[in-house]
Short mmCIF file of C-alpha atoms and ligand atoms in Angstrom, two decimals:
data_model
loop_
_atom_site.label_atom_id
_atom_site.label_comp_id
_atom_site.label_asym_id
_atom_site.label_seq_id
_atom_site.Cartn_x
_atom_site.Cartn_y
_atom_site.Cartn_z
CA UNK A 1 -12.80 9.83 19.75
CA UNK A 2 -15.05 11.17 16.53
CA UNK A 3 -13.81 10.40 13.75
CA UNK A 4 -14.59 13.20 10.92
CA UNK A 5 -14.28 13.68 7.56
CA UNK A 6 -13.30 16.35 5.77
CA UNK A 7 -12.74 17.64 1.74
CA UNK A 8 -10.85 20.50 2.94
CA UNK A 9 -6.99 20.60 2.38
CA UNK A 10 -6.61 23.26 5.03
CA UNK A 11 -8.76 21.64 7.71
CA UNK A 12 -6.76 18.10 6.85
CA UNK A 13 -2.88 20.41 7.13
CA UNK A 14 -4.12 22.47 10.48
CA UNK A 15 -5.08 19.02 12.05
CA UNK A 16 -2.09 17.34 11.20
CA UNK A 17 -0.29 20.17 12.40
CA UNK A 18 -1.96 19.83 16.00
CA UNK A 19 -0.07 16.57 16.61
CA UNK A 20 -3.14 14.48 15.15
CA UNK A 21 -3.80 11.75 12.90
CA UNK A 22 -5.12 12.35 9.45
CA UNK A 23 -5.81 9.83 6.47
CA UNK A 24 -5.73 11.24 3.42
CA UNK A 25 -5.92 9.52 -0.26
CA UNK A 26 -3.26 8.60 -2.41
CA UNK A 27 -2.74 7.24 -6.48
CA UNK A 28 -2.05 3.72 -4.33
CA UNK A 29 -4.00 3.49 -1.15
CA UNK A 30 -5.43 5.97 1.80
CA UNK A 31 -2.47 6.68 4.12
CA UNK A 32 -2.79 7.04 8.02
CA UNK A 33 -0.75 10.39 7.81
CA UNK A 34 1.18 12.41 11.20
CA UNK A 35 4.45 15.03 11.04
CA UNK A 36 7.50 13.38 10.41
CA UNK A 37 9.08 15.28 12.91
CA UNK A 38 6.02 14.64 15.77
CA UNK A 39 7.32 11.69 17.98
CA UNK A 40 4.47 11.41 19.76
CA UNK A 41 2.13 11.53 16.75
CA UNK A 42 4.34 8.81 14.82
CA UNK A 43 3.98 6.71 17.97
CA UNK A 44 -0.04 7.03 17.75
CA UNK A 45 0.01 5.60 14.05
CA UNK A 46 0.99 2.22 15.34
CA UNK A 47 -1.17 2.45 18.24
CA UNK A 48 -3.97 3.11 16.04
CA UNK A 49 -3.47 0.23 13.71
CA UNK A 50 -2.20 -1.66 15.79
CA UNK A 51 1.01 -2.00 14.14
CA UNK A 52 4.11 -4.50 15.06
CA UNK A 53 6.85 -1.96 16.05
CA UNK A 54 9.47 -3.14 13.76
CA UNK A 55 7.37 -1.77 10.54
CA UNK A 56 8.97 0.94 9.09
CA UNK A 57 6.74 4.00 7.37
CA UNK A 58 6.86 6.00 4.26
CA UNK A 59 7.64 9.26 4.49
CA UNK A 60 5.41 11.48 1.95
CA UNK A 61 6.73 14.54 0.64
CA UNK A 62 5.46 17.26 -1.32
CA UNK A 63 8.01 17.72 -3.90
CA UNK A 64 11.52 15.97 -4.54
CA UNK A 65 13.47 19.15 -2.94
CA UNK A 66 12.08 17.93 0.46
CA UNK A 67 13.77 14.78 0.02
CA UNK A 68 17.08 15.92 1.55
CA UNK A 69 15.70 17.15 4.88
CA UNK A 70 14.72 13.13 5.58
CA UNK A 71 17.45 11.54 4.15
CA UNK A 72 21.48 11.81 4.67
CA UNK A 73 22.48 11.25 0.97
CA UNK A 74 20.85 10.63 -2.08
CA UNK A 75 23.38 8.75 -5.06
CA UNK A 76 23.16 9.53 -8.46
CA UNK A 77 21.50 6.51 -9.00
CA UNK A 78 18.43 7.77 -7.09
CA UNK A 79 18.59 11.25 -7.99
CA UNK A 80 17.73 9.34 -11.69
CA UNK A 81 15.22 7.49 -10.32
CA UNK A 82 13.55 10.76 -8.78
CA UNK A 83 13.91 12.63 -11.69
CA UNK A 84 12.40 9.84 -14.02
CA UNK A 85 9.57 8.63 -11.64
CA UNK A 86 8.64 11.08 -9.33
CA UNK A 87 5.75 11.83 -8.55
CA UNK A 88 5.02 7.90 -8.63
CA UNK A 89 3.65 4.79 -6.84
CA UNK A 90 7.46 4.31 -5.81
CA UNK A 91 9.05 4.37 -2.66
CA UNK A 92 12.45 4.96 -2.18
CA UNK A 93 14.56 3.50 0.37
CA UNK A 94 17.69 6.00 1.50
CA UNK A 95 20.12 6.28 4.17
CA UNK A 96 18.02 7.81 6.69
CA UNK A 97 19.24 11.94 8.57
CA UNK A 98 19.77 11.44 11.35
CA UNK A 99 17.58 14.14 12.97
CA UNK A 100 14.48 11.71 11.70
CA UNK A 101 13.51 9.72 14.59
CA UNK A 102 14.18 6.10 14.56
CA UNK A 103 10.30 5.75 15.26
CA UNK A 104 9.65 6.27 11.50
CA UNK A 105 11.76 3.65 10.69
CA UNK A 106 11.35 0.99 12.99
CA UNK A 107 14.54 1.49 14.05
CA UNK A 108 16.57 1.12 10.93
CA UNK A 109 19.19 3.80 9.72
CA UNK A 110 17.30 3.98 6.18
CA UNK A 111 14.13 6.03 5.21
CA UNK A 112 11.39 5.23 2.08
CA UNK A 113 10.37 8.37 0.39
CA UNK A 114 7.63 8.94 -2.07
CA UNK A 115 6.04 11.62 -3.89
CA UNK A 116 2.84 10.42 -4.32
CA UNK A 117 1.35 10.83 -7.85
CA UNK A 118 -2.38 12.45 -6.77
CA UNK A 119 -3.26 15.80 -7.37
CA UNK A 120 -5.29 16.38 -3.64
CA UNK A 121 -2.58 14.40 -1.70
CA UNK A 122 0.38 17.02 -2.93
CA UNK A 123 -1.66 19.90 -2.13
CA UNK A 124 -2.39 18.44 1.64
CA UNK A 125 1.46 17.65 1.58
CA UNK A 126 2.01 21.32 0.84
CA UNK A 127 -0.46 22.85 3.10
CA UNK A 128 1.34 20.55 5.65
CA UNK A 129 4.50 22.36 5.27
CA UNK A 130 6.47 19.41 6.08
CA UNK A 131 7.00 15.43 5.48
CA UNK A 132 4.22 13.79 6.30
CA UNK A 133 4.90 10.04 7.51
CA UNK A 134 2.09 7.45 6.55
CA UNK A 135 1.86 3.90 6.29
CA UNK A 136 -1.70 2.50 4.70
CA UNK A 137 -4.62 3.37 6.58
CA UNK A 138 -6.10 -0.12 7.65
CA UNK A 139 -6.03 -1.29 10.85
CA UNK A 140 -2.58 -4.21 10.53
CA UNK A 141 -2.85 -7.01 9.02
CA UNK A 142 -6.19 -6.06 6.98
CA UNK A 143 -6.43 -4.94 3.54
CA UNK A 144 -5.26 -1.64 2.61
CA UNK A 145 -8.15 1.09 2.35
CA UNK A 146 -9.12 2.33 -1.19
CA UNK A 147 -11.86 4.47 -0.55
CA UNK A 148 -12.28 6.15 2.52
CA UNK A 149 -15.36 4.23 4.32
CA UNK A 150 -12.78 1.48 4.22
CA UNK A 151 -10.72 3.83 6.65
CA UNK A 152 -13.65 4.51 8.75
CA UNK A 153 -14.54 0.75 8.77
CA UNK A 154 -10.99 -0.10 10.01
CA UNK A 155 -10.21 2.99 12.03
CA UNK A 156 -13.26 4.82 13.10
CA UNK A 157 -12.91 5.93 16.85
CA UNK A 158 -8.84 5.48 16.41
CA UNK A 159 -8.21 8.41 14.28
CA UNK A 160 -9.04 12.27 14.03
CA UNK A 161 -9.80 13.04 10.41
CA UNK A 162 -10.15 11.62 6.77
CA UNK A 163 -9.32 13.66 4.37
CA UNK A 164 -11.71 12.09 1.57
CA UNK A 165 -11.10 12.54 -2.24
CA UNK A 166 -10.46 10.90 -5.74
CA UNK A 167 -10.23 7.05 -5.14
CA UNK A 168 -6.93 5.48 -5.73
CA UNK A 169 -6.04 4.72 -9.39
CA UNK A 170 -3.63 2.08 -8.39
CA UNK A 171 -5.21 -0.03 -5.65
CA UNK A 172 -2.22 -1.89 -4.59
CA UNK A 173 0.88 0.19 -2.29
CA UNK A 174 3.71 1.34 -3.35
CA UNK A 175 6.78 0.01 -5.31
CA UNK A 176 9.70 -0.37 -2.63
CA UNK A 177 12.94 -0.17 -3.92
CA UNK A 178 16.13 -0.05 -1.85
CA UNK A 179 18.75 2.19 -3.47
CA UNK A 180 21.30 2.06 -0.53
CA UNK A 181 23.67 -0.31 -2.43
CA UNK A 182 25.16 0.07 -6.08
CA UNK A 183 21.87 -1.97 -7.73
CA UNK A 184 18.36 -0.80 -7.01
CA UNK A 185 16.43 -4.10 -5.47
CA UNK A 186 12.81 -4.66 -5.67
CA UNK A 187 11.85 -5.13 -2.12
CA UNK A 188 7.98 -4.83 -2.85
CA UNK A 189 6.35 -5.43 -6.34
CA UNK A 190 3.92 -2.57 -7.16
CA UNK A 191 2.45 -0.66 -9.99
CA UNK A 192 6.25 0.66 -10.70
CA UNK A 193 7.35 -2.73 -12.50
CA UNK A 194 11.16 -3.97 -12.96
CA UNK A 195 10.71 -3.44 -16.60
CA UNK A 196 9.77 0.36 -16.03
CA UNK A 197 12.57 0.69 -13.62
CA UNK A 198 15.47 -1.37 -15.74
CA UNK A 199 14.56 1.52 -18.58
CA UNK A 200 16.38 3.96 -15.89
CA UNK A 201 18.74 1.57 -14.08
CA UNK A 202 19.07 -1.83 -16.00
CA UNK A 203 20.63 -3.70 -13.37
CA UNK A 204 17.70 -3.19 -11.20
CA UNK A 205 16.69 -6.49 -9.45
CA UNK A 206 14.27 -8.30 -7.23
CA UNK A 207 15.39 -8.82 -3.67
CA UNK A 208 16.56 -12.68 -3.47
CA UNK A 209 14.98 -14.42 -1.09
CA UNK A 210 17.59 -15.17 1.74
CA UNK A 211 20.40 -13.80 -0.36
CA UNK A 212 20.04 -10.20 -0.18
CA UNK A 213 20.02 -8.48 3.37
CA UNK A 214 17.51 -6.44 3.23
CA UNK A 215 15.86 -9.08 1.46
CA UNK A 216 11.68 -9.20 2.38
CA UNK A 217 11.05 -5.70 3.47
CA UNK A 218 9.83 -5.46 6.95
CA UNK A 219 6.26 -4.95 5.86
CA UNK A 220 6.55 -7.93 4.41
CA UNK A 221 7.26 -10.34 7.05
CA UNK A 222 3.93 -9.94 8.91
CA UNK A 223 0.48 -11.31 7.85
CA UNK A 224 -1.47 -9.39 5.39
CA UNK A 225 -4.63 -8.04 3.42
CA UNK A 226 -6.41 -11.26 5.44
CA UNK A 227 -10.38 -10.65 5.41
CA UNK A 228 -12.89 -12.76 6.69
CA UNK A 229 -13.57 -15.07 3.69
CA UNK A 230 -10.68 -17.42 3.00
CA UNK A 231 -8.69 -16.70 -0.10
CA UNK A 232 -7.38 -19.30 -2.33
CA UNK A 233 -5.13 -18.32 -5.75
CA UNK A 234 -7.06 -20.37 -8.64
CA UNK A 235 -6.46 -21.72 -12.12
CA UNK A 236 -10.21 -20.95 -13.82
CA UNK A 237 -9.98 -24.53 -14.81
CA UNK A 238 -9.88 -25.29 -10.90
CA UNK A 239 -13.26 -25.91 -9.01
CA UNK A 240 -13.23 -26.57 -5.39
CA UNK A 241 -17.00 -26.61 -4.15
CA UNK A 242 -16.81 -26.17 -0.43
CA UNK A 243 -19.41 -23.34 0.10
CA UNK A 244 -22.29 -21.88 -1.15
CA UNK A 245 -20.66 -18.58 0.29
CA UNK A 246 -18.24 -18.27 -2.65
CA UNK A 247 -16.96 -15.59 -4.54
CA UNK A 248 -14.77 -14.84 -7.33
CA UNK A 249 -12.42 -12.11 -9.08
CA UNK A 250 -10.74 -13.12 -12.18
CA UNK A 251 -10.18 -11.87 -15.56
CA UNK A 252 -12.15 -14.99 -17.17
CA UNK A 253 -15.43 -15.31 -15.91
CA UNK A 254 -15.68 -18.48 -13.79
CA UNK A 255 -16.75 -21.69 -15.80
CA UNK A 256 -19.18 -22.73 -13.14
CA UNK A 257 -20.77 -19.05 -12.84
CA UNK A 258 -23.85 -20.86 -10.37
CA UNK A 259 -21.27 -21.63 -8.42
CA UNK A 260 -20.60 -18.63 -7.23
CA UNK A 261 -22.63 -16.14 -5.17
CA UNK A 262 -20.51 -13.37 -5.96
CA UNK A 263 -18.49 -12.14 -9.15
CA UNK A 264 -16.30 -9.65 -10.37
CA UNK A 265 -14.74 -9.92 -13.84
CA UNK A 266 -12.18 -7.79 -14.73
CA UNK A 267 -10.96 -6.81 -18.37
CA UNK A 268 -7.44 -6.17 -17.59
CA UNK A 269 -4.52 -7.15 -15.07
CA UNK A 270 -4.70 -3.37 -13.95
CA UNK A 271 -8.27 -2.93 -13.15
CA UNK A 272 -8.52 -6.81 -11.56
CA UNK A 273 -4.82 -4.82 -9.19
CA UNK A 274 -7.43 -1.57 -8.62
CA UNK A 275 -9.93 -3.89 -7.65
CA UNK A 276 -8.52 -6.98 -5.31
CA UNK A 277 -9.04 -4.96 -1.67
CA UNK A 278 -12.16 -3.53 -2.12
CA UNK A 279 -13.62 -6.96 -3.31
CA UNK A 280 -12.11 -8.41 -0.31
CA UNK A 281 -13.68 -6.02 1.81
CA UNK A 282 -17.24 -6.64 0.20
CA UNK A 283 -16.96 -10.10 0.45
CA UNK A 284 -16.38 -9.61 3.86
CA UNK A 285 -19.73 -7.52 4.07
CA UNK A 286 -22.05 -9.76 1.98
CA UNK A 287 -20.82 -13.14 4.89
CA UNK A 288 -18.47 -14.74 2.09
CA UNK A 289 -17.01 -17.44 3.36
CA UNK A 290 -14.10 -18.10 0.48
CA UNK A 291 -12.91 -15.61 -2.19
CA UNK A 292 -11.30 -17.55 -5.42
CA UNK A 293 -8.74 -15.58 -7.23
CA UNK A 294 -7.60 -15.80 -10.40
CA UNK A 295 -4.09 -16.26 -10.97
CA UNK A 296 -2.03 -14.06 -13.18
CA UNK A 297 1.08 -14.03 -15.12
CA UNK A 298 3.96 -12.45 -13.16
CA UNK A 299 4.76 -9.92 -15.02
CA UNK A 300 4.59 -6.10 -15.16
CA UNK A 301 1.90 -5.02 -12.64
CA UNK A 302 0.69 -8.99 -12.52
CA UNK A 303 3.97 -9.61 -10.22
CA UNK A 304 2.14 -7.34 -7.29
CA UNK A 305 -0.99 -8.56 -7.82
CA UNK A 306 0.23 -12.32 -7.39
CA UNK A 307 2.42 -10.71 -4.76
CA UNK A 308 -0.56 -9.37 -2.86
CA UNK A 309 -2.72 -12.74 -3.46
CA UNK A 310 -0.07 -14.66 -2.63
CA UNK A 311 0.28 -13.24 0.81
CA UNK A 312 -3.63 -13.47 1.54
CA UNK A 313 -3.90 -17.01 0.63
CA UNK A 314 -4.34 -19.80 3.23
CA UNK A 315 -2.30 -22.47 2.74
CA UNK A 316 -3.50 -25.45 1.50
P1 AMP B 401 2.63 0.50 4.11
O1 AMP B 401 2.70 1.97 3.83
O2 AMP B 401 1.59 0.15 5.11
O3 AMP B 401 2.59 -0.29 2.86
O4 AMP B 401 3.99 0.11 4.84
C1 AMP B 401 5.21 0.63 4.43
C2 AMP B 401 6.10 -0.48 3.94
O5 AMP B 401 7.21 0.11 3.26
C3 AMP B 401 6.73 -1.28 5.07
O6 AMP B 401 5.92 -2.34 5.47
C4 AMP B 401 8.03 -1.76 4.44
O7 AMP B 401 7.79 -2.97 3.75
C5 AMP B 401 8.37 -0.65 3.44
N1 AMP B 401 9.43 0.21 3.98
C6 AMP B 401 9.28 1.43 4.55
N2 AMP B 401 10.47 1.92 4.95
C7 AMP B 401 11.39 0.98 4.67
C8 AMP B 401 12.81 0.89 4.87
N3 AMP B 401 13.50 1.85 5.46
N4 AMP B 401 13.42 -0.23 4.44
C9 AMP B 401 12.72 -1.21 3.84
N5 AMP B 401 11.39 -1.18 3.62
C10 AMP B 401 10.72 -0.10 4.04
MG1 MG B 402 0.18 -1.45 4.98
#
């Protein structure tokens, strides 16, 4: 299969429409996109990434009316939530209609919904008509795709079309949040923090570790955002000289700067966030053999990044 690429809405919608697989861009990441309601094309998104089957996907929509033709019921709690966040890097988890087939959701009886906050994305989602289901456009396991030769590096020859257009302001997924109890619970840190959210529902938590049960989203459970060069989470004061293949993303720049043969300083927590994949993916490029990342404090968007970083790492 050819992969092409497209800046046209309606070409992206008709395709889509056929049954086939379309990435498109997103405020977080590129999504791998098919119709909600298109078993067969839903079943082609994990065979295309290569996705473990028990990894749910988002569900896109255009605007938060569409909401209730996905889900079964939406609290008052949520209906907040929508009306204070969306459109927004948040994902909503809902009891899931039962007409939606269990394919979307890995089986489970609930459903994440987002609206995504991108101008070209909602406009695809309306020229789609419909839901659009996508989970991040990288073949599994990789780093999710922020610009869309990152797409085409992953999933060339696997997918139809790439819708291509304004790069990701966010660089990191989605905020998940379950909403199917009486709390909201953070199941995935993102750009959406707990102090944002607690300003609409202050008893909004993080998932507990063990405690909660629907504690470590699917997602994730499996391995993630690994590239070629080995990542290690650093303290600046830290120098571990194993390489001359090394590279580094930080906020500080690196106190042994000749130690490094590649460098990214960022000037804030945000832009490092935007940042982290596509770095990954150039390291990868220029034969890197270890990536050294700054660590962050865990707050506000900090707690994704360190989530993210965290689940790239090798162990020690
Ligand atoms: P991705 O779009 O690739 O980031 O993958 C979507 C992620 O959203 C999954 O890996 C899950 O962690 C999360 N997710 C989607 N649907 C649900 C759900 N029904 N319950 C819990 N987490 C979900
Ligand atoms: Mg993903």
């Amino acid at each position: 299969m050819h992969t092409r690429t497209t800046t046209d809405i309606q070409i992206a919608a008709s395709a889509i429409r056929d049954g086939r697989l379309v990435a498109f861009p997103t405020e977080t990441v590129y999504g791998l996109g098919a119709r909600v309601g298109d078993s067969e094309a839903i079943k082609n998104i994990f065979i295309a990434k290569g996705r473990p089957p028990d990894n749910p996907l988002i569900v896109h929509v255009a605007e938060p009316s569409w909401i209730a033709g996905v889900t079964s019921s939406v609290s008052a709690m949520a209906a907040d939530l929508v009306d204070a966040f969306f459109p927004a890097p948040l994902t909503l988890v809902l009891p899931k209609h039962p007409d939606i087939s269990d394919n979307v959701s890995a089986g489970l009886k609930t459903i994440g919904v987002r609206m995504p906050d991108h101008e070209l994305a909602l406009a695809f989602l309306k020229a789609c008509g419909e839901p659009v289901a996508a989970p991040s456009a990288n073949q599994s396991g990789r780093p999710s795709p922020t610009t869309w030769e990152a797409v085409v590096d992953d999933l060339g020859g696997r997918i139809d079309l790439v819708l291509k257009g304004e790069s990701p302001r966010f660089g990191l997924e989605s905020t998940v949040l379950d909403c199917t109890g009486d709390h909201p619970v953070i199941l995935r840190p993102g750009s959406v923090t707990l102090e944002d959210l607690r300003l609409v529902v202050p008893t909004t938590r993080f998932a507990r570790e063990g405690l909660d049960s629907t504690a470590g989203s699917p997602g994730t459970r499996h391995p993630h955002y690994r590239g070629r060069a080995k990542l290690r989470i650093v303290d600046v004061a830290t120098r571990r000289i194993s390489t001359n293949r090394l590279a580094y993303i930080g906020l500080d720049p690196p106190t042994v700067p000749d130690a490094y043969a590649l460098v990214h300083v960022a000037d804030t927590v945000d832009r490092y966030a935007r940042k982290l994949f596509s770095f990954i993916r150039q390291c990868e490029k220029e034969d890197m053999e270890e990536l050294h990342c700054q660590r962050v404090g865990e707050s506000g968007i900090g707690r994704a990044l360190m989530d993210r970083l965290s689940r790239a790492s090798v162990a020690d």
